[in-house]
Tab-separated table of C-alpha atoms in Angstrom:
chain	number	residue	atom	x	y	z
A	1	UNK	CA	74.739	170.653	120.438
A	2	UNK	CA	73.606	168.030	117.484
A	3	UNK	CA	74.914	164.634	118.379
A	4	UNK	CA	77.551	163.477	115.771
A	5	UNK	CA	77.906	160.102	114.228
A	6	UNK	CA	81.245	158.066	114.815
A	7	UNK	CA	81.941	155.671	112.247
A	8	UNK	CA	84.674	153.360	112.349
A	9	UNK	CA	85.701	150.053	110.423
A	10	UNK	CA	85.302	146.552	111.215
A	11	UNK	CA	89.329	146.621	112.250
A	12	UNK	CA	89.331	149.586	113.985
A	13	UNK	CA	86.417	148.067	116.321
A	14	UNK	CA	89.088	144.945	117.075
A	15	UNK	CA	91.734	148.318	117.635
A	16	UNK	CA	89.215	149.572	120.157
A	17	UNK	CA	88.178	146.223	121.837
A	18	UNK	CA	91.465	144.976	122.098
A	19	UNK	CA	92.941	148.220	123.663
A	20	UNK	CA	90.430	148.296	125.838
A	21	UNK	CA	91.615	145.280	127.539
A	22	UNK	CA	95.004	146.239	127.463
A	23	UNK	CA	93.779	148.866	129.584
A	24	UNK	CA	91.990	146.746	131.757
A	25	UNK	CA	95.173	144.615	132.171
A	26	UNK	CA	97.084	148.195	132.963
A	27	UNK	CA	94.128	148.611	135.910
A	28	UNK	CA	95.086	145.261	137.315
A	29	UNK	CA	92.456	142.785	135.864
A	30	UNK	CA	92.326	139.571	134.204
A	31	UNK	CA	92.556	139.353	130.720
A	32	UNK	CA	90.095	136.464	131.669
A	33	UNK	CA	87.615	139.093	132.880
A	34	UNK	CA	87.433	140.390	129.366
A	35	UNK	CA	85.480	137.564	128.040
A	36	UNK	CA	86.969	136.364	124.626
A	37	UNK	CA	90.444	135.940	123.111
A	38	UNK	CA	92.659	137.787	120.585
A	39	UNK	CA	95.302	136.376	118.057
A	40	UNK	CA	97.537	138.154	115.526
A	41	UNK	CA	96.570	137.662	112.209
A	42	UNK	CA	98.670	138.375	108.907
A	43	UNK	CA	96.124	140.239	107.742
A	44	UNK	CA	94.830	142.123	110.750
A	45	UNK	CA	96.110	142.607	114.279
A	46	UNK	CA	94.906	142.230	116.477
A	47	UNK	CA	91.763	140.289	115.438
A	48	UNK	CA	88.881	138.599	118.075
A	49	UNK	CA	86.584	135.897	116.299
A	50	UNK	CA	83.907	136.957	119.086
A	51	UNK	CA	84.509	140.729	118.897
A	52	UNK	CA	84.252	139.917	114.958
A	53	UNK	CA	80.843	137.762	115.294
A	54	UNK	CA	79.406	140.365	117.555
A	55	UNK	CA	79.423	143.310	115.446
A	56	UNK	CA	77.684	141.025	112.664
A	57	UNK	CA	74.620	140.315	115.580
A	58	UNK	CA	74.670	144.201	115.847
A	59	UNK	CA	74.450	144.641	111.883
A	60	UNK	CA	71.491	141.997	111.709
A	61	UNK	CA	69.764	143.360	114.637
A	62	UNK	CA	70.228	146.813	113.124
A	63	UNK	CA	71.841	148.368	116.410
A	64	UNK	CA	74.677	148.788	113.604
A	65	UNK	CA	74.484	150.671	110.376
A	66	UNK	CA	77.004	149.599	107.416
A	67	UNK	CA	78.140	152.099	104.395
A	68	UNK	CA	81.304	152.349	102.759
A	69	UNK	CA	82.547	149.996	105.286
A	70	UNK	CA	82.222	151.919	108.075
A	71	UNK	CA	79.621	151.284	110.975
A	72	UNK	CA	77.659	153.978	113.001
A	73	UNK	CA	75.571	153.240	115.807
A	74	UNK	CA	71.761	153.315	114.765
A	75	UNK	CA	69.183	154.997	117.219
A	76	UNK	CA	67.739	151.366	118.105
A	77	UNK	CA	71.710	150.492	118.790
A	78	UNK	CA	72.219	153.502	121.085
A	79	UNK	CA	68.865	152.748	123.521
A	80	UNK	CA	70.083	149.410	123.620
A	81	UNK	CA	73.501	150.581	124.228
A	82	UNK	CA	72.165	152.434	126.886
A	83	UNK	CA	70.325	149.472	128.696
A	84	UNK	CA	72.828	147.156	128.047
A	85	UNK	CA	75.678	149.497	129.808
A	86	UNK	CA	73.815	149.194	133.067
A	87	UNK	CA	74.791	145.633	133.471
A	88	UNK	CA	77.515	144.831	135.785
A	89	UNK	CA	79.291	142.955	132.877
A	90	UNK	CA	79.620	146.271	130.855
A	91	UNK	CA	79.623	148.615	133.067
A	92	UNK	CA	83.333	147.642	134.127
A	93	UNK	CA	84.779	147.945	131.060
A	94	UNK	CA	83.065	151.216	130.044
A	95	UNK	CA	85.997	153.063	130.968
A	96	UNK	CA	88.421	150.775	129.282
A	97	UNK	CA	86.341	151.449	125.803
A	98	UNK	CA	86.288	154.918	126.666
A	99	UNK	CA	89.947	155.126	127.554
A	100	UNK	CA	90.924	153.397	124.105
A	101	UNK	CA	88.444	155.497	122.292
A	102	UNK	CA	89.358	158.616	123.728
A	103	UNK	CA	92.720	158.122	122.610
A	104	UNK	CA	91.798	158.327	119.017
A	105	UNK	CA	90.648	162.369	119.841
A	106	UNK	CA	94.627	162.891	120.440
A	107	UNK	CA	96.236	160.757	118.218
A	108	UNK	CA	95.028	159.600	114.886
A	109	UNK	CA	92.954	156.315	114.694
A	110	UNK	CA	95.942	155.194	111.747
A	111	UNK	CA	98.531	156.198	114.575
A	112	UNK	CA	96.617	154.240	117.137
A	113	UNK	CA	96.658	151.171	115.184
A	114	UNK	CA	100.384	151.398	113.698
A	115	UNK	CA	101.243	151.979	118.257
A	116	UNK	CA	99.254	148.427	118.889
A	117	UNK	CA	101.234	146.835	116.150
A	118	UNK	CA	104.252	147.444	118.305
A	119	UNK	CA	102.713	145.611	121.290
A	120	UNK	CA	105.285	143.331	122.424
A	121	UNK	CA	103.013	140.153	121.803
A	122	UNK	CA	101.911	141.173	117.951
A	123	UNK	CA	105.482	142.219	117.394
A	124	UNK	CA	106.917	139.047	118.282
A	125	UNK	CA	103.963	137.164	116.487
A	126	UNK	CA	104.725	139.402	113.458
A	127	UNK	CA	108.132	138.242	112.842
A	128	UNK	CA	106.914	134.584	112.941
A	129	UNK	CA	104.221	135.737	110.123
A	130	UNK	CA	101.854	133.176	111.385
A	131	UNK	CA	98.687	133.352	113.426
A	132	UNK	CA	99.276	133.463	117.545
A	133	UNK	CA	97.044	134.112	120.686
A	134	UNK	CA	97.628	136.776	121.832
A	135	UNK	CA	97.478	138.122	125.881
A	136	UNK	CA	98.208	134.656	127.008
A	137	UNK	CA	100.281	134.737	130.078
A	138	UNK	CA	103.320	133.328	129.117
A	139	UNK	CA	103.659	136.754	126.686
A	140	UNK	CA	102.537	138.579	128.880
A	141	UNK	CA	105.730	139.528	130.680
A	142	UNK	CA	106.877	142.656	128.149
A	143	UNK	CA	103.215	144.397	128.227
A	144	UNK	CA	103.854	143.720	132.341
A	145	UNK	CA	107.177	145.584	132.561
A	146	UNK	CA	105.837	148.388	130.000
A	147	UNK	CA	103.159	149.095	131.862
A	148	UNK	CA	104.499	149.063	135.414
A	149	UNK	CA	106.919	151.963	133.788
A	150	UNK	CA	104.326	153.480	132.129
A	151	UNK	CA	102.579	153.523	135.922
A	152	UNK	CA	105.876	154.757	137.421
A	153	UNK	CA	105.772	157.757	134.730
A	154	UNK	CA	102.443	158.717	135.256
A	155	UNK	CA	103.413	158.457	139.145
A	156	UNK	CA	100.169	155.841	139.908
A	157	UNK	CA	97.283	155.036	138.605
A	158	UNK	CA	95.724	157.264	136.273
A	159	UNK	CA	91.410	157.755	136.480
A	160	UNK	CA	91.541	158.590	132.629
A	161	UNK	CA	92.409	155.702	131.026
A	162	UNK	CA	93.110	157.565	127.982
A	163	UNK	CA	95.866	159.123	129.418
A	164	UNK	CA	98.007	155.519	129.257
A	165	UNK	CA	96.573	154.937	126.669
A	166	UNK	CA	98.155	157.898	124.755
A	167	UNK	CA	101.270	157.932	126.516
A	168	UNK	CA	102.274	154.112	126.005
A	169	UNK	CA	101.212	154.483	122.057
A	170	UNK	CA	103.340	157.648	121.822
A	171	UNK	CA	106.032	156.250	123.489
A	172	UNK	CA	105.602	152.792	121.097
A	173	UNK	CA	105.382	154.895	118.473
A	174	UNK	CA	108.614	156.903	119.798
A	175	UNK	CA	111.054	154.400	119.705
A	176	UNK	CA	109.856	152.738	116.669
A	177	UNK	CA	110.728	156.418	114.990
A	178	UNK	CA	114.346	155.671	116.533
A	179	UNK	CA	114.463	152.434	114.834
A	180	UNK	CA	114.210	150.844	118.480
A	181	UNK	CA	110.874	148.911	118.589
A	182	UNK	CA	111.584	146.134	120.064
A	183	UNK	CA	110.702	147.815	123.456
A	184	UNK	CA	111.087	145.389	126.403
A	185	UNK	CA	109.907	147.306	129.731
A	186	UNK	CA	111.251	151.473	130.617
A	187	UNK	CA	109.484	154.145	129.942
């Protein structure tokens, strides 16, 4: 089987990154563990400064490719990839990444990213139309109650992180399509 190129935009990297530490929060760790910050923007949401730096190093370096304004790994990228995901630092978020990314293969990447928009945090930031931090513990207690439902309705912890991945965004997605998304806690 040929190996396939998977592009993606500049936002849909901070979609990925910042998922992935939702998930991570889901499994019980830190935000703090994740190693840089979030905020909602008004022009993109969720948005990291370091996640946004860090694919620039990757461009320069050429571990990135740019056309059209979407990036694919380069061959250089994906050995250093490889060497890099080795590293204790990496390695535990691996399946985080994978979890968020994984979720685009069963609902689209525009779906994924309209479902993180209805995060309890951006929401609330949203209405204020301002820049906020974002996964700072004093917001933190909506996302807490979702997923402890979400937990409950998968009855435990889930291996696949895709799988609450997919079934908190559907379920975001859900009651925004009822015209209820302002979704404190139940599943």
């Amino acid at each position: 089987m040929e190996k396939q190129d998977f592009a993606v935009t500049a936002s849909e990297v901070q979609l990925f990154c910042y998922l992935s530490c939702l998930l991570g929060l889901y499994d019980g760790r830190p935000v703090s563990d994740w190693g840089y910050e979030f905020a909602a923007t008004p022009s993109i949401s969720p948005f990291s400064t370091a996640c946004s730096d860090s694919l620039e190093i990757l461009q320069f370096r050429r571990f990135v490719v740019e056309k059209d304004g979407a990036f694919t790994i380069s061959p250089a990228g994906a050995t250093e990839l490889e060497r890099w995901g080795r590293l204790s630092l990496l390695s535990g978020r691996t399946r985080y990444l994978r979890g968020a990314t994984g979720a685009a293969t069963a609902i689209p990447v525009a779906a994924l990213g309209n479902g993180v928009s209805l995060d309890p945090q951006i929401v609330r930031a949203s209405r204020l139309h301002d820049s906020r931090p974002l996964l700072e513990e004093v917001g933190l207690s909506g996302v807490y109650e979702q997923f402890q439902a979400l937990e409950s309705a998968l009855g435990g912890k889930v291996r696949d992180f895709m799988v609450p991945a997919v079934v908190w965004l559907s379920y975001l997605l859900q009651q925004e399509e009822k015209g209820d998304a302002n979704v404190e806690g139940g599943l």
